[in-house]
Amino acid sequence: MTETYEADVVVLGTGPAGMAAVSAAAAEGAQVVAVEAMDHIGGNAVWSTGYLAFVNSGMQAEQGIVDSEETFVADARHMVDLARDQFGIEWDEALVRLYARESAETYRILTERGVRFSRFIPRPKQHSVDRMAAVEDTWMIGRAFQPDFERDNVTTLYRTLADRLVVTDGRVTGVLAHRSDDPDATIEIAARNGVVLATGGYQSNPELRRRYQPEFVARAPYLGVDSCRGAGHLMGQAVGGDLINMTFVPPLVIVSSSVVEDAIAVNESGERFHDEAGPYEERVEKLHAQPGRRAWYVVDSVVAKEKDGLIGQMPEPAVQADTLDGLAATIGVPAEALRATVDRWNAFLDTGADVDPDHGRVVLPPNRRKCATGPFTAVPMIEGVNFCCGGFRTTTDMQVVDVFGAPVPGLFAGGDCVGGLNPVSDLGGIHICGGLTLGRIAGRAVARGVDDRSDHGSVMHAGMPSMLDTRIALVHLEPAVENHAAGNVP
């Protein structure tokens, strides 16, 4: 038997972008149907470390931090320029500026709904001013939007997977879906105004990643929920959506940033070898430089107990020993060197200095707590992926643009289904806040019936001057032809 639903707005996915889209559309009075693969809202955000970057936020104002749209755009442009040698990148400066203008409103909404931020996380190599804030408890983000899903004008279909978009007379008018426990039963959802793609990225789909990455990279470990399979990307692509930045799946060392705050990393010599909380690409480079690419994060029992869930999510199991000497024996590093490394780190924390003199680290443990209480834990450092940056070109109302530069009627996107903002995500704090910020704009636009018909440009017929001059080529060919005709060429 076919289930049927009808709404003004259909939102696929309830991670940061989906939650914000549902909230904004429902606040406009629209009837909303949300489709969620898991049994709760929040997506990857509620399982994450919970860093969000806001521009001109109330938190910055309280601490006297001066920020601006131009400062943020300059920081973003710098990150894009650094990545151009590794990936083909198309960033959308208009979306980056939109994020800069609207993220402070995201901060206001979150804090009014009870989300608390403990502190700024300094990342001077990425953010030139402090703007990346740490959530006290990431599940606060999901709880902040739960009341929206309990409104009379919102219906949520949990454990439901979207299969394809319905197109009528060139317009996206609905979705076909199925329950995860009943794949043969079709669910038809009609969308009077439109559909928002907010299904997350494609990190957990190695077959899709293999289309854009070498196979050994595409099958690298992934940290996050397993519902990020690129469903929105494939459905939108099927109706003409223009995907960009799909090869931009940056490698990183798989570890929660919350664990990194308290950890030091040691190599086979038992010594630190980099800024553990530095830029993601630098962490990977430094790991590659170690013999056998072998290294470990080391924490004490206080951190291991507090962050047991995050440590348990890492690709390889942790090992533990009562003493540092015992831990050194377990992982095969010199005991004297490991003790000296930990002692030096703890001595630095005692100094009160802001910058680690050995590797320039500025992200320090909360309250400068030391690695001092046994038993001690070590977790192998493993390269994998956490984020992907590919998604659709969109307008600034988040309407998906097709391969010819025309907005697709009735189709919108948010979060990791959007390709124009995520190339700047190595700044840190962009994925969650970008989802919440641009998702809100998408939900509001669909509820209001936005239907952009303008031309947004295309790569169709783009080209460069040829290096081959046809006339010269023919001149070079003529002697060979004459020789062949005279029988001089076999």
Coordinates of C-alpha atoms in Angstrom, one line a residue:
M1 CA 0.0 0.0 0.0
T2 CA 1.3 3.5 -1.0
E3 CA 1.6 6.1 1.7
T4 CA 0.8 9.6 0.5
Y5 CA 1.6 13.1 1.9
E6 CA 1.2 16.6 0.7
A7 CA 2.9 19.8 1.9
D8 CA 4.0 23.2 0.9
V9 CA 7.6 22.4 1.6
V10 CA 9.4 19.0 1.7
V11 CA 12.8 18.9 3.5
L12 CA 15.0 15.9 2.9
G13 CA 17.3 15.4 5.8
T14 CA 17.3 16.9 9.3
G15 CA 20.9 17.7 10.0
P16 CA 21.8 21.4 10.6
A17 CA 20.5 22.6 7.2
G18 CA 17.3 20.4 7.4
M19 CA 16.5 21.5 10.9
A20 CA 16.9 25.2 10.0
A21 CA 14.9 24.8 6.8
V22 CA 12.0 23.1 8.7
S23 CA 12.1 25.8 11.4
A24 CA 12.1 28.7 8.9
A25 CA 9.4 27.2 6.6
A26 CA 7.2 26.3 9.6
A27 CA 7.6 29.8 11.0
E28 CA 6.3 31.2 7.7
G29 CA 3.1 29.1 8.2
A30 CA 3.9 26.5 5.5
Q31 CA 2.9 22.9 5.8
V32 CA 6.1 20.9 6.0
V33 CA 7.1 17.3 5.6
A34 CA 10.6 16.3 6.8
V35 CA 12.2 13.0 5.7
E36 CA 14.9 11.6 7.9
A37 CA 17.0 8.4 7.5
M38 CA 17.8 8.1 11.2
D39 CA 15.5 8.1 14.2
H40 CA 16.4 11.5 15.5
I41 CA 17.2 15.0 14.2
G42 CA 20.6 16.6 14.2
G43 CA 22.6 14.6 11.7
N44 CA 26.4 14.7 12.1
A45 CA 26.2 17.9 14.1
V46 CA 25.0 16.3 17.3
W47 CA 27.8 13.7 17.2
S48 CA 30.5 16.2 16.3
T49 CA 32.9 18.3 18.4
G50 CA 30.5 21.3 17.9
Y51 CA 32.6 24.2 16.5
L52 CA 30.7 27.0 14.8
A53 CA 32.2 30.1 13.2
F54 CA 30.1 33.3 13.5
V55 CA 30.9 36.7 12.0
N56 CA 30.0 39.7 14.1
S57 CA 28.3 37.6 16.7
G58 CA 27.0 38.7 20.1
M59 CA 29.7 36.6 21.7
Q60 CA 32.4 38.5 19.8
A61 CA 30.9 41.8 20.8
E62 CA 30.8 40.8 24.5
Q63 CA 34.6 40.2 24.3
G64 CA 35.4 43.2 22.3
I65 CA 36.4 41.3 19.1
V66 CA 36.1 43.3 15.9
D67 CA 35.1 41.3 12.9
S68 CA 33.6 42.1 9.5
E69 CA 32.3 40.6 6.3
E70 CA 35.5 41.7 4.5
T71 CA 37.7 40.2 7.1
F72 CA 35.9 36.9 6.8
V73 CA 36.0 36.9 3.0
A74 CA 39.7 37.6 3.0
D75 CA 40.2 34.6 5.4
A76 CA 38.0 32.5 3.2
R77 CA 39.9 33.5 0.0
H78 CA 43.2 32.6 1.6
M79 CA 42.0 29.1 2.4
V80 CA 40.7 28.6 -1.2
D81 CA 44.0 29.8 -2.6
L82 CA 45.9 27.3 -0.5
A83 CA 43.7 24.4 -1.7
R84 CA 43.8 25.2 -5.4
D85 CA 47.0 23.2 -6.1
Q86 CA 45.3 20.1 -4.8
F87 CA 41.7 20.3 -6.0
G88 CA 39.6 21.9 -8.7
I89 CA 37.7 24.6 -6.8
E90 CA 34.8 26.8 -7.7
W91 CA 33.8 28.9 -4.7
D92 CA 30.9 31.3 -4.7
E93 CA 31.9 34.6 -3.1
A94 CA 28.3 35.7 -3.0
L95 CA 27.4 32.7 -0.8
V96 CA 30.4 33.3 1.4
R97 CA 29.3 36.9 1.9
L98 CA 25.8 35.8 2.6
Y99 CA 27.1 33.5 5.3
A100 CA 29.2 36.3 6.8
R101 CA 26.1 38.6 6.9
E102 CA 23.7 36.0 8.2
S103 CA 25.7 33.8 10.7
A104 CA 25.3 36.3 13.5
E105 CA 21.5 35.7 13.3
T106 CA 22.2 32.0 13.6
Y107 CA 24.1 32.7 16.8
R108 CA 21.2 34.7 18.1
I109 CA 18.7 32.0 17.3
L110 CA 20.8 29.3 18.9
T111 CA 21.5 31.2 22.1
E112 CA 17.9 32.2 22.5
R113 CA 16.9 28.6 22.2
G114 CA 19.3 27.5 25.0
V115 CA 22.5 26.6 23.1
R116 CA 25.5 27.6 25.2
F117 CA 29.0 28.3 23.9
S118 CA 31.9 27.9 26.3
R119 CA 34.8 29.7 24.6
F120 CA 36.4 30.7 21.3
I121 CA 38.8 28.2 19.7
P122 CA 41.8 30.1 18.3
R123 CA 43.0 29.1 14.9
P124 CA 45.2 32.0 13.8
K125 CA 46.3 30.3 10.6
Q126 CA 42.7 30.1 9.4
H127 CA 40.6 32.7 11.3
S128 CA 42.5 36.0 11.6
V129 CA 40.2 36.9 14.5
D130 CA 38.5 34.7 17.1
R131 CA 35.1 33.7 15.7
M132 CA 35.0 29.9 16.1
A133 CA 33.0 29.0 19.2
A134 CA 32.7 25.7 21.0
V135 CA 29.3 24.3 22.0
E136 CA 29.1 23.1 25.5
D137 CA 27.1 20.0 24.5
T138 CA 26.4 19.3 20.8
W139 CA 23.0 17.7 21.5
M140 CA 21.9 21.2 22.5
I141 CA 21.8 21.9 18.8
G142 CA 19.2 19.2 18.1
R143 CA 17.2 20.1 21.2
A144 CA 17.1 23.7 20.1
F145 CA 15.1 22.7 17.0
Q146 CA 13.0 19.9 18.5
P147 CA 10.0 22.2 19.2
D148 CA 9.8 23.0 15.5
F149 CA 9.3 19.3 14.7
E150 CA 6.4 19.2 17.2
R151 CA 4.4 21.9 15.5
D152 CA 1.0 21.1 14.1
N153 CA 2.2 22.1 10.6
V154 CA 5.2 19.8 10.6
T155 CA 5.2 16.0 9.8
T156 CA 8.4 14.1 10.2
L157 CA 9.0 10.7 8.6
Y158 CA 11.8 9.0 10.5
R159 CA 13.8 6.0 9.2
T160 CA 12.7 7.0 5.8
L161 CA 14.9 7.2 2.7
A162 CA 14.3 9.5 -0.3
D163 CA 14.7 7.7 -3.6
R164 CA 14.1 10.3 -6.4
L165 CA 12.5 13.6 -7.1
V166 CA 9.2 13.9 -9.0
V167 CA 9.3 16.4 -11.9
T168 CA 6.1 17.7 -13.5
D169 CA 6.3 20.1 -16.5
G170 CA 9.9 20.9 -15.7
R171 CA 9.2 21.7 -12.0
V172 CA 10.2 19.6 -9.0
T173 CA 6.8 18.7 -7.4
G174 CA 7.5 16.0 -5.0
V175 CA 9.6 13.0 -3.7
L176 CA 9.3 9.2 -3.8
A177 CA 10.7 7.5 -0.7
H178 CA 10.5 4.3 1.3
R179 CA 10.8 3.2 4.9
S180 CA 14.2 1.7 5.8
D181 CA 12.5 -1.4 7.1
D182 CA 10.1 -1.8 4.1
P183 CA 12.0 -0.9 0.8
D184 CA 9.2 -2.3 -1.4
A185 CA 6.5 0.1 -0.1
T186 CA 6.5 3.5 -1.9
I187 CA 5.9 6.8 -0.1
E188 CA 4.7 9.6 -2.4
I189 CA 5.2 13.1 -1.0
A190 CA 3.8 16.0 -3.0
A191 CA 5.4 19.4 -2.7
R192 CA 3.3 22.4 -3.6
N193 CA 6.2 24.9 -3.4
G194 CA 9.3 22.9 -3.5
V195 CA 11.9 20.5 -2.1
V196 CA 15.0 21.3 0.0
L197 CA 17.9 18.9 -0.4
A198 CA 19.6 18.7 3.0
T199 CA 20.7 15.0 3.0
G200 CA 24.3 15.8 4.0
G201 CA 27.5 14.9 2.1
Y202 CA 28.7 11.7 0.3
Q203 CA 31.4 10.7 2.7
S204 CA 29.9 7.3 3.6
N205 CA 29.4 6.2 0.0
P206 CA 32.7 4.8 -1.2
E207 CA 31.3 3.9 -4.6
L208 CA 30.2 7.5 -5.2
R209 CA 33.5 8.9 -3.9
R210 CA 35.4 6.5 -6.2
R211 CA 33.9 8.5 -9.1
Y212 CA 35.8 11.5 -7.9
Q213 CA 38.8 10.0 -6.1
P214 CA 41.4 7.3 -6.5
E215 CA 40.1 4.0 -5.1
F216 CA 42.5 3.7 -2.2
V217 CA 41.4 7.2 -1.1
A218 CA 37.7 6.6 -1.7
R219 CA 37.8 3.6 0.7
A220 CA 39.7 5.5 3.5
P221 CA 37.9 5.5 6.9
Y222 CA 35.1 8.0 7.5
L223 CA 34.1 9.4 10.9
G224 CA 30.4 10.3 11.1
V225 CA 26.8 9.0 10.6
D226 CA 26.4 6.4 7.8
S227 CA 23.5 8.2 6.2
C228 CA 25.7 10.7 4.3
R229 CA 25.6 8.7 1.1
G230 CA 25.1 11.4 -1.5
A231 CA 21.4 10.8 -2.0
G232 CA 20.6 14.5 -2.5
H233 CA 23.5 14.9 -4.9
L234 CA 22.3 12.0 -7.0
M235 CA 18.6 13.0 -7.0
G236 CA 19.5 16.7 -7.8
Q237 CA 21.9 15.6 -10.5
A238 CA 19.2 13.5 -12.1
V239 CA 17.0 16.6 -12.7
G240 CA 19.9 18.7 -14.1
G241 CA 21.5 20.2 -11.0
D242 CA 25.1 21.4 -11.5
L243 CA 27.5 19.7 -9.1
I244 CA 30.8 21.5 -8.3
N245 CA 33.8 20.7 -6.1
M246 CA 33.0 17.0 -6.0
T247 CA 36.7 16.1 -6.1
F248 CA 37.3 18.3 -3.0
V249 CA 37.3 15.6 -0.3
P250 CA 40.2 16.7 1.8
P251 CA 42.1 14.1 3.8
L252 CA 42.5 14.5 7.5
V253 CA 43.6 12.6 10.6
I254 CA 40.4 11.1 12.0
V255 CA 39.9 12.4 15.5
S256 CA 37.4 14.6 17.2
S257 CA 38.7 18.2 17.7
S258 CA 37.5 17.9 21.3
V259 CA 40.0 15.0 21.8
V260 CA 42.8 17.0 20.1
E261 CA 42.4 19.8 22.6
D262 CA 43.5 17.5 25.4
A263 CA 45.9 15.2 23.5
I264 CA 49.5 15.3 22.4
A265 CA 50.7 13.2 19.5
V266 CA 53.9 11.2 19.6
N267 CA 55.8 9.3 16.9
E268 CA 57.9 6.1 17.1
S269 CA 60.6 8.0 18.9
G270 CA 58.1 9.0 21.6
E271 CA 58.3 12.6 20.6
R272 CA 55.9 15.3 19.5
F273 CA 56.2 16.2 15.9
H274 CA 53.6 18.8 15.0
D275 CA 50.9 21.2 16.2
E276 CA 48.2 18.7 17.0
A277 CA 45.4 21.3 16.5
G278 CA 46.9 22.9 13.4
P279 CA 45.3 23.0 9.9
Y280 CA 44.0 19.6 8.8
E281 CA 46.3 19.4 5.8
E282 CA 49.4 20.1 7.9
R283 CA 48.4 17.2 10.3
V284 CA 48.3 14.8 7.4
E285 CA 51.6 16.1 5.9
K286 CA 53.3 15.6 9.3
L287 CA 51.9 12.2 9.8
H288 CA 53.1 11.2 6.3
A289 CA 56.6 12.3 7.3
Q290 CA 56.8 9.8 10.2
P291 CA 58.4 6.4 9.7
G292 CA 55.7 4.0 8.6
R293 CA 53.2 6.8 9.0
R294 CA 52.9 5.6 12.6
A295 CA 51.9 7.9 15.5
W296 CA 49.6 8.0 18.5
Y297 CA 47.4 10.5 20.4
V298 CA 48.1 10.2 24.1
V299 CA 45.7 11.3 26.9
D300 CA 45.4 10.6 30.6
S301 CA 42.5 8.9 32.5
V302 CA 40.6 12.1 33.1
V303 CA 40.3 12.8 29.4
A304 CA 39.8 9.2 28.4
K305 CA 36.9 8.9 30.8
E306 CA 35.4 12.2 29.8
K307 CA 35.7 11.6 26.1
D308 CA 35.3 7.9 26.0
G309 CA 32.6 8.1 23.3
L310 CA 34.7 10.2 21.0
I311 CA 37.7 8.0 21.4
G312 CA 35.6 4.9 20.8
Q313 CA 34.6 6.4 17.4
M314 CA 38.2 6.4 16.1
P315 CA 39.1 3.9 13.4
E316 CA 41.5 1.7 15.5
P317 CA 41.1 0.7 19.1
A318 CA 42.8 2.6 21.9
V319 CA 45.4 0.9 24.2
Q320 CA 45.9 1.6 27.9
A321 CA 48.5 1.2 30.6
D322 CA 48.8 2.2 34.2
T323 CA 52.0 4.1 33.6
L324 CA 53.7 6.0 30.8
D325 CA 56.4 3.4 30.8
G326 CA 53.8 0.7 30.4
L327 CA 52.1 2.6 27.6
A328 CA 55.5 3.1 25.9
A329 CA 56.1 -0.7 26.0
T330 CA 52.6 -1.3 24.6
I331 CA 53.0 1.0 21.6
G332 CA 56.7 0.3 21.1
V333 CA 58.2 3.7 21.7
P334 CA 61.2 4.5 24.1
A335 CA 59.9 5.0 27.6
E336 CA 62.4 7.6 28.6
A337 CA 61.5 9.7 25.5
L338 CA 57.7 9.4 26.1
R339 CA 58.1 10.5 29.8
A340 CA 60.3 13.4 28.7
T341 CA 57.7 14.5 26.1
V342 CA 54.8 14.4 28.5
D343 CA 56.8 16.2 31.2
R344 CA 57.8 18.9 28.8
W345 CA 54.2 19.4 27.7
N346 CA 53.0 19.6 31.3
A347 CA 55.8 22.0 32.1
F348 CA 54.7 24.3 29.3
L349 CA 51.1 24.3 30.5
D350 CA 52.3 25.3 34.0
T351 CA 54.0 28.4 32.5
G352 CA 50.8 30.1 31.5
A353 CA 52.2 31.0 28.1
D354 CA 49.7 31.1 25.2
V355 CA 51.9 29.5 22.5
D356 CA 53.6 26.1 22.6
P357 CA 57.3 26.9 22.0
D358 CA 58.0 23.7 20.2
H359 CA 55.3 23.6 17.5
G360 CA 53.4 26.9 17.9
R361 CA 50.2 25.2 19.2
V362 CA 47.6 27.7 20.6
V363 CA 44.6 25.4 21.1
L364 CA 45.3 24.2 24.6
P365 CA 43.4 21.9 27.0
P366 CA 40.5 23.4 28.9
N367 CA 41.8 25.1 32.1
R368 CA 45.3 24.0 30.9
R369 CA 44.8 20.6 32.5
K370 CA 47.8 18.4 32.3
C371 CA 48.4 14.8 31.0
A372 CA 49.2 13.5 34.5
T373 CA 46.8 10.9 35.8
G374 CA 47.2 7.3 35.1
P375 CA 46.2 5.0 33.5
F376 CA 47.2 6.5 30.2
T377 CA 45.6 5.9 26.8
A378 CA 47.1 5.9 23.3
V379 CA 45.1 5.9 20.1
P380 CA 46.7 5.3 16.6
M381 CA 46.6 8.3 14.2
I382 CA 44.8 7.2 11.0
E383 CA 44.2 9.1 7.9
G384 CA 40.7 9.3 6.4
V385 CA 38.0 11.8 5.6
N386 CA 35.4 13.6 7.6
F387 CA 34.0 16.3 5.3
C388 CA 33.3 16.6 1.6
C389 CA 32.9 19.9 -0.2
G390 CA 31.0 19.0 -3.4
G391 CA 27.5 20.1 -3.9
F392 CA 25.2 22.1 -6.2
R393 CA 25.6 25.6 -7.5
T394 CA 22.8 27.7 -6.0
T395 CA 21.4 31.1 -6.1
T396 CA 21.6 33.2 -2.9
D397 CA 18.0 32.1 -2.2
M398 CA 19.5 28.6 -2.3
Q399 CA 17.6 27.5 -5.4
V400 CA 19.6 24.8 -7.3
V401 CA 21.1 25.9 -10.6
D402 CA 21.2 23.5 -13.5
V403 CA 24.2 22.8 -15.8
F404 CA 23.0 25.5 -18.3
G405 CA 22.8 28.2 -15.6
A406 CA 19.0 28.2 -15.1
P407 CA 17.6 27.7 -11.6
V408 CA 15.6 24.4 -11.3
P409 CA 12.0 25.3 -10.4
G410 CA 11.0 23.9 -7.1
L411 CA 14.4 22.6 -6.0
F412 CA 16.6 24.1 -3.3
A413 CA 19.6 22.9 -1.3
G414 CA 21.3 23.5 2.1
G415 CA 24.3 22.3 4.1
D416 CA 26.6 19.8 2.4
C417 CA 24.4 19.6 -0.7
V418 CA 25.6 23.1 -1.5
G419 CA 29.0 23.4 -3.3
G420 CA 29.7 27.1 -3.3
L421 CA 30.4 27.6 0.4
N422 CA 32.2 24.4 1.5
P423 CA 35.5 25.1 -0.3
V424 CA 36.2 27.5 2.6
S425 CA 35.4 24.9 5.3
D426 CA 39.0 24.3 6.2
L427 CA 38.7 27.5 8.1
G428 CA 36.8 25.4 10.7
G429 CA 33.3 25.8 12.1
I430 CA 31.8 26.2 8.6
H431 CA 29.9 22.9 8.0
I432 CA 27.5 23.2 11.0
C433 CA 27.1 26.9 11.0
G434 CA 26.8 27.0 7.2
G435 CA 24.1 24.3 7.3
L436 CA 22.1 26.2 9.9
T437 CA 22.6 29.6 8.2
L438 CA 21.9 28.7 4.5
G439 CA 19.3 26.1 5.5
R440 CA 17.3 28.8 7.2
I441 CA 17.4 30.9 4.0
A442 CA 16.4 27.9 1.9
G443 CA 13.4 27.0 4.0
R444 CA 12.2 30.5 4.1
A445 CA 12.6 30.9 0.3
V446 CA 10.6 27.8 -0.5
A447 CA 7.8 28.7 1.9
R448 CA 7.6 32.1 0.3
G449 CA 7.4 30.6 -3.2
V450 CA 10.7 32.0 -4.5
D451 CA 11.1 31.1 -8.2
D452 CA 14.2 32.6 -9.8
R453 CA 14.2 32.5 -13.6
S454 CA 17.4 34.5 -14.2
D455 CA 20.5 33.2 -16.0
H456 CA 23.4 32.3 -13.6
G457 CA 25.9 31.3 -16.3
S458 CA 27.3 28.0 -17.4
V459 CA 30.6 26.4 -18.4
M460 CA 28.9 25.4 -21.7
H461 CA 31.1 26.5 -24.6
A462 CA 33.9 27.7 -22.3
G463 CA 37.3 27.2 -23.8
M464 CA 40.8 28.4 -24.2
P465 CA 42.9 29.3 -27.3
S466 CA 44.2 26.3 -29.1
M467 CA 47.9 25.5 -28.9
L468 CA 47.6 23.9 -32.4
D469 CA 47.5 26.1 -35.4
T470 CA 45.7 24.3 -38.2
R471 CA 47.6 26.0 -41.0
I472 CA 51.0 25.2 -39.5
A473 CA 49.9 21.6 -38.9
L474 CA 49.0 21.2 -42.6
V475 CA 52.3 22.6 -43.7
H476 CA 54.2 20.1 -41.5
L477 CA 52.1 17.3 -42.9
E478 CA 52.7 18.2 -46.6
P479 CA 56.3 16.9 -47.0
A480 CA 55.3 13.6 -45.4
V481 CA 52.4 13.3 -47.8
E482 CA 54.6 14.1 -50.8
N483 CA 57.3 11.6 -49.7
H484 CA 54.7 8.9 -49.2
A485 CA 53.3 9.5 -52.7
A486 CA 56.8 9.3 -54.2
G487 CA 57.3 6.0 -52.6
N488 CA 60.0 7.3 -50.2
V489 CA 58.1 6.4 -47.1
P490 CA 57.2 2.7 -46.4

